[in-house]
Short mmCIF file of C-alpha atoms and ligand atoms in Angstrom, two decimals:
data_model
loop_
_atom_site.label_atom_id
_atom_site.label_comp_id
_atom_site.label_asym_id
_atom_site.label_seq_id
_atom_site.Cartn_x
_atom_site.Cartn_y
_atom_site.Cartn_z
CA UNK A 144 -45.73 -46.62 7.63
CA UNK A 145 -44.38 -43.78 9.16
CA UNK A 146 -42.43 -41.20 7.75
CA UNK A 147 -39.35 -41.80 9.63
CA UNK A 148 -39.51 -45.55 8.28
CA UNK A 149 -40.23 -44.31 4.57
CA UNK A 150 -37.00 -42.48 4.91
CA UNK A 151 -34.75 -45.34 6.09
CA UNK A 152 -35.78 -47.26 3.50
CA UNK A 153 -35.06 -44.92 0.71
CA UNK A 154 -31.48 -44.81 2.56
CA UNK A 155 -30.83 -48.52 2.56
CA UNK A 156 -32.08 -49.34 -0.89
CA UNK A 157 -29.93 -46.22 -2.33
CA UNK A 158 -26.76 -47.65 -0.14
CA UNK A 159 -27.31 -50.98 -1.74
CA UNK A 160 -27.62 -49.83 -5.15
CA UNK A 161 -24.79 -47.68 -4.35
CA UNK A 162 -22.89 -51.34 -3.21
CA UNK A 163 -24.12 -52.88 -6.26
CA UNK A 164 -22.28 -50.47 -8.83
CA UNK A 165 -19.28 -50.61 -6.60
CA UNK A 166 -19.44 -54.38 -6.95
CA UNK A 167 -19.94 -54.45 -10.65
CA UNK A 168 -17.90 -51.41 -11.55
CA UNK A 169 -14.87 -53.34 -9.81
CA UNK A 170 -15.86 -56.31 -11.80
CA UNK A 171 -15.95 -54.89 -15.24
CA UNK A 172 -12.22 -52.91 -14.00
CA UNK A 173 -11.34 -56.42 -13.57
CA UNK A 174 -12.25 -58.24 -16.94
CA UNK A 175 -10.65 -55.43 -18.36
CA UNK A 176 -6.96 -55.83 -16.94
CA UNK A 177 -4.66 -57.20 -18.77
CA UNK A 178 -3.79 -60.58 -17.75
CA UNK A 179 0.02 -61.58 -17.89
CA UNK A 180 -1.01 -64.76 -19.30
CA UNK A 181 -2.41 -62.93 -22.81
CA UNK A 182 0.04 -63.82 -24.97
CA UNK A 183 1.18 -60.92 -27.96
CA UNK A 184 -1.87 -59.51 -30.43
CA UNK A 185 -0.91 -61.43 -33.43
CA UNK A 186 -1.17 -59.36 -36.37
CA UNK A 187 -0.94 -60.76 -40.13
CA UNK A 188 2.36 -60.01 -40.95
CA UNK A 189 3.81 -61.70 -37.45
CA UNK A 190 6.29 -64.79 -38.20
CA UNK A 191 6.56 -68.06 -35.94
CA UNK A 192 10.10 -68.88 -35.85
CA UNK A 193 12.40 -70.99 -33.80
CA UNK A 194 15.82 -69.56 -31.95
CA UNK A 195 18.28 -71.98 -30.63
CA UNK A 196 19.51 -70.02 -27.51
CA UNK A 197 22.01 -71.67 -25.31
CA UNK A 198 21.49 -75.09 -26.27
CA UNK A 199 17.85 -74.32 -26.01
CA UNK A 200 15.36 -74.59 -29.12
CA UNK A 201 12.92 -71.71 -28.06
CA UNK A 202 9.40 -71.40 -30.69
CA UNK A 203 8.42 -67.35 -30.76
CA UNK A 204 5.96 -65.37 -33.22
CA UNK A 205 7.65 -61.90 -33.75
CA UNK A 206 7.24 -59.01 -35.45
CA UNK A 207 9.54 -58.81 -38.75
CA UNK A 208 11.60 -56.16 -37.56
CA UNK A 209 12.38 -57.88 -33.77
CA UNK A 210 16.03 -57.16 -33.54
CA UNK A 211 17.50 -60.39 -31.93
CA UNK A 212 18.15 -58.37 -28.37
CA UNK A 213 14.81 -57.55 -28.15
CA UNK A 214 13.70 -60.93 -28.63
CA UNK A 215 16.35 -62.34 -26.17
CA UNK A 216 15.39 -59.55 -23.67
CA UNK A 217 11.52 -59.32 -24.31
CA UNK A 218 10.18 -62.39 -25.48
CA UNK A 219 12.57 -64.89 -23.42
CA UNK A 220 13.28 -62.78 -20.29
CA UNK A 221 17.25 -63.52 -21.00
CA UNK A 222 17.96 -59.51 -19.77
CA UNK A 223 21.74 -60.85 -19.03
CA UNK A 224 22.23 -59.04 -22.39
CA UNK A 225 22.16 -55.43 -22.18
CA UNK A 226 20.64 -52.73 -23.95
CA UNK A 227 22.64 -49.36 -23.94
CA UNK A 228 22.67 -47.37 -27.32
CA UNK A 229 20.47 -49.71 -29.31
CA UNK A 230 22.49 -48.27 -32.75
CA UNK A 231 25.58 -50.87 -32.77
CA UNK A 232 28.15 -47.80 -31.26
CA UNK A 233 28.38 -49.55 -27.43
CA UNK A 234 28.78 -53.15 -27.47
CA UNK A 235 26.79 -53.68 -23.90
CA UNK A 236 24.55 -56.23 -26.14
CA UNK A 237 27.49 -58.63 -27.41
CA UNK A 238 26.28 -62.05 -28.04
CA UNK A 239 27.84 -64.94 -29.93
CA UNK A 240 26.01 -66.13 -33.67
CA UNK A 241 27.68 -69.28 -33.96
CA UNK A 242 31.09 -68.57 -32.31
CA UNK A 243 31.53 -65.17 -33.41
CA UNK A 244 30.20 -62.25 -31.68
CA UNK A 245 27.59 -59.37 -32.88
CA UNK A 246 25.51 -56.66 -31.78
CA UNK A 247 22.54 -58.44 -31.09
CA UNK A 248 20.51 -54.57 -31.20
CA UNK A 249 21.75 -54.64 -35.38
CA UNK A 250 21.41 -57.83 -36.04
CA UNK A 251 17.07 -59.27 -36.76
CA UNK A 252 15.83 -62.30 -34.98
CA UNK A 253 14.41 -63.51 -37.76
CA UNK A 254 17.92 -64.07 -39.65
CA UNK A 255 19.34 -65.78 -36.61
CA UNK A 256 17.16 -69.30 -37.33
CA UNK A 257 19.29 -72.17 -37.64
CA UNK A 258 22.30 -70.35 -35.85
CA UNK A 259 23.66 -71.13 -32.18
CA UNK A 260 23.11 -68.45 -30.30
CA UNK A 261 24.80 -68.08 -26.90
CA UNK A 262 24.47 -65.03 -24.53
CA UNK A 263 26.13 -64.35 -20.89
CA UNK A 264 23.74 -66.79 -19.22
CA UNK A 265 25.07 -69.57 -21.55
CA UNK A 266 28.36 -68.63 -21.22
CA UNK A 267 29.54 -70.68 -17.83
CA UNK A 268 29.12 -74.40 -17.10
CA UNK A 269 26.56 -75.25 -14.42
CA UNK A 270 28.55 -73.50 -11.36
CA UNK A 271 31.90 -73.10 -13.42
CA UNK A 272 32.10 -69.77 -14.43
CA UNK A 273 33.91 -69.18 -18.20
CA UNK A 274 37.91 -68.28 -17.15
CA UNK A 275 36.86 -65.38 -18.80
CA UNK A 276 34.06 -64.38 -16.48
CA UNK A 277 35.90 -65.72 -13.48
CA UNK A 278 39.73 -63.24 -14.84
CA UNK A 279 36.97 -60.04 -14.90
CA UNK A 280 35.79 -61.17 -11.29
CA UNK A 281 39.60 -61.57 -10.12
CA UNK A 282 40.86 -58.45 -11.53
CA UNK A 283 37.71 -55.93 -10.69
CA UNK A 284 37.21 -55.71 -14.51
CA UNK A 285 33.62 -53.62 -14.03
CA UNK A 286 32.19 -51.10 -11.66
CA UNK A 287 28.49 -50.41 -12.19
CA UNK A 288 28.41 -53.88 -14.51
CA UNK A 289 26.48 -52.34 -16.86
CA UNK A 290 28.66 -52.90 -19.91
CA UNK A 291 30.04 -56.11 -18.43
CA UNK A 292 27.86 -59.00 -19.85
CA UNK A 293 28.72 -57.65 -23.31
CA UNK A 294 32.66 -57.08 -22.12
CA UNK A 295 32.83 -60.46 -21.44
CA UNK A 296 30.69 -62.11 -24.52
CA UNK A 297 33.16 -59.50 -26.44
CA UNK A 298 36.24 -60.64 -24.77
CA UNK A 299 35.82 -64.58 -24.63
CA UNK A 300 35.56 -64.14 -28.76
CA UNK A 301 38.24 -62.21 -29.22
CA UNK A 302 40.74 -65.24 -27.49
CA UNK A 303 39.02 -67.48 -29.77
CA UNK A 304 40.29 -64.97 -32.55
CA UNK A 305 43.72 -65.06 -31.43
CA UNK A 306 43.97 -61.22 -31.63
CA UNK A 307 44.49 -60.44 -28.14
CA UNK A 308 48.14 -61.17 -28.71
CA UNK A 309 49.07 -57.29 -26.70
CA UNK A 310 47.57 -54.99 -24.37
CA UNK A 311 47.30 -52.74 -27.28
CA UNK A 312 46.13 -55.54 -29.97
CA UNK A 313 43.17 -56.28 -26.85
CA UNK A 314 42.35 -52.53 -26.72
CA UNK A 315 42.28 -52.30 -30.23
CA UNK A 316 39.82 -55.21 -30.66
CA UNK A 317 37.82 -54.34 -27.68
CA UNK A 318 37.51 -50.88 -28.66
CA UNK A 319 33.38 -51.28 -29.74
CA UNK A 320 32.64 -52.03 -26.04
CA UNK A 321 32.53 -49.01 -24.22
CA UNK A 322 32.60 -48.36 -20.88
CA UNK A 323 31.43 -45.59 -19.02
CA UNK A 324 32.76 -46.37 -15.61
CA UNK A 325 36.19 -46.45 -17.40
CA UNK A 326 37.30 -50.20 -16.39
CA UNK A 327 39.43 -50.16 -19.58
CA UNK A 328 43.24 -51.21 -17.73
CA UNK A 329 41.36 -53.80 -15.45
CA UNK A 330 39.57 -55.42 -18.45
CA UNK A 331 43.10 -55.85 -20.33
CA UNK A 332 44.74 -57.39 -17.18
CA UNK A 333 41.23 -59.71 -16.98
CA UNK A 334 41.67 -60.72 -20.45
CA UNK A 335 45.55 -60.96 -20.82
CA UNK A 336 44.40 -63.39 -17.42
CA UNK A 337 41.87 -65.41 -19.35
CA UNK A 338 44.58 -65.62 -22.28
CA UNK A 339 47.45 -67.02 -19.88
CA UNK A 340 45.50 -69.11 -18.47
CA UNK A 341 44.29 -70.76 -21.72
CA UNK A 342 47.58 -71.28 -23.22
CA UNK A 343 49.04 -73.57 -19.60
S1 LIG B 222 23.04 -51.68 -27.53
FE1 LIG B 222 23.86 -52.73 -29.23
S2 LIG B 222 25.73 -51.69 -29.62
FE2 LIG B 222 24.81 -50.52 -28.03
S1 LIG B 223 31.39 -51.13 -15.50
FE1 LIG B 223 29.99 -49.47 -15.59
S2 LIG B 223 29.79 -49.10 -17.72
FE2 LIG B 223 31.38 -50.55 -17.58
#
């Protein structure tokens, strides 16, 4: 064998070895990902509860401490409920525990078995939108639509109240939903709307 063909071989047999580790290193890479269908690390002090979201009975294993937005958000994708200070002082994650509305970012997930929970995507029937989401649409009542979902979970509780009897008794009551785009005097008109509209 000549030394030109003792060469080449050498070259091939490193380039396939070379190939090889590509091959396998991409493999191992691979095992390695996370797949999306791994579901949480269960740890001992985890619980298995049940939530009753939107007329839906939903099993989840949480952590103790899950605040109820988180499991709405994280757990069943439901991100129509917003998280903005996560320490109860905006209102953007507003939600309704059987009827009457909470900050879903103070309130645990755990406690909320057994309740009816309902957030903004429970809120209108089928294609009807809630006259309270369809007033905000008519009267411009958001800008960015950040704070919005939890405006309107806010609102539609606060009719059911029967406080929003003024435009200062609705600012008043509204007044732990902030908004930073400064909708305030088209979210009155949407909910004096909603209120009108409820009492024909
Ligand atoms: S996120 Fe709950 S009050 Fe701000
Ligand atoms: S519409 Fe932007 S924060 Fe309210």
């Amino acid at each position: 064998m000549s030394e030109l063909e003792v060469t080449r071989r050498r070259f091939l047999g490193a380039s396939a070895a070379t190939a090889g580790g590509v091959v396998a290193a991409n493999k191992l890479a691979r095992a390695a990902e996370p797949t999306s269908a791994a579901g949480p690390v269960r740890t001992p002090e985890m619980l298995d509860i049940r939530l009753e979201v939107n007329g839906r009975r939903h099993p989840l294993t949480i952590e103790p401490r899950t605040t109820l937005l988180n499991a709405l958000r994280e757990n069943l994708e439901l991100t129509g409920t917003k998280k903005g200070c996560d320490r109860g002082s905006c209102g953007a994650c507003t939600v309704h525990l059987d009827g009457r509305r909470i900050n879903s970012c103070l309130t645990l997930a755990a406690r909320c078995q057994g309740k009816a929970i309902t957030t903004i995507e429970g809120l209108a029937r089928g294609a009807e939108l809630h006259p309270m989401q369809a007033a905000f649409v008519a009267h411009d009542g958001f800008q960015c639509g950040y704070c919005t979902p939890g405006q309107i979970m806010s609102a539609a509780a606060l009719v059911e109240e029967g406080r929003a009897v003024s435009d200062d008794a609705i600012r008043e009551w509204m007044s732990g939903n902030l908004c930073r785009c400064g909708a305030y005097p088209n979210i009155v008109a949407a909910i004096q709307q909603a209120m009108e509209r409820g009492r024909s």
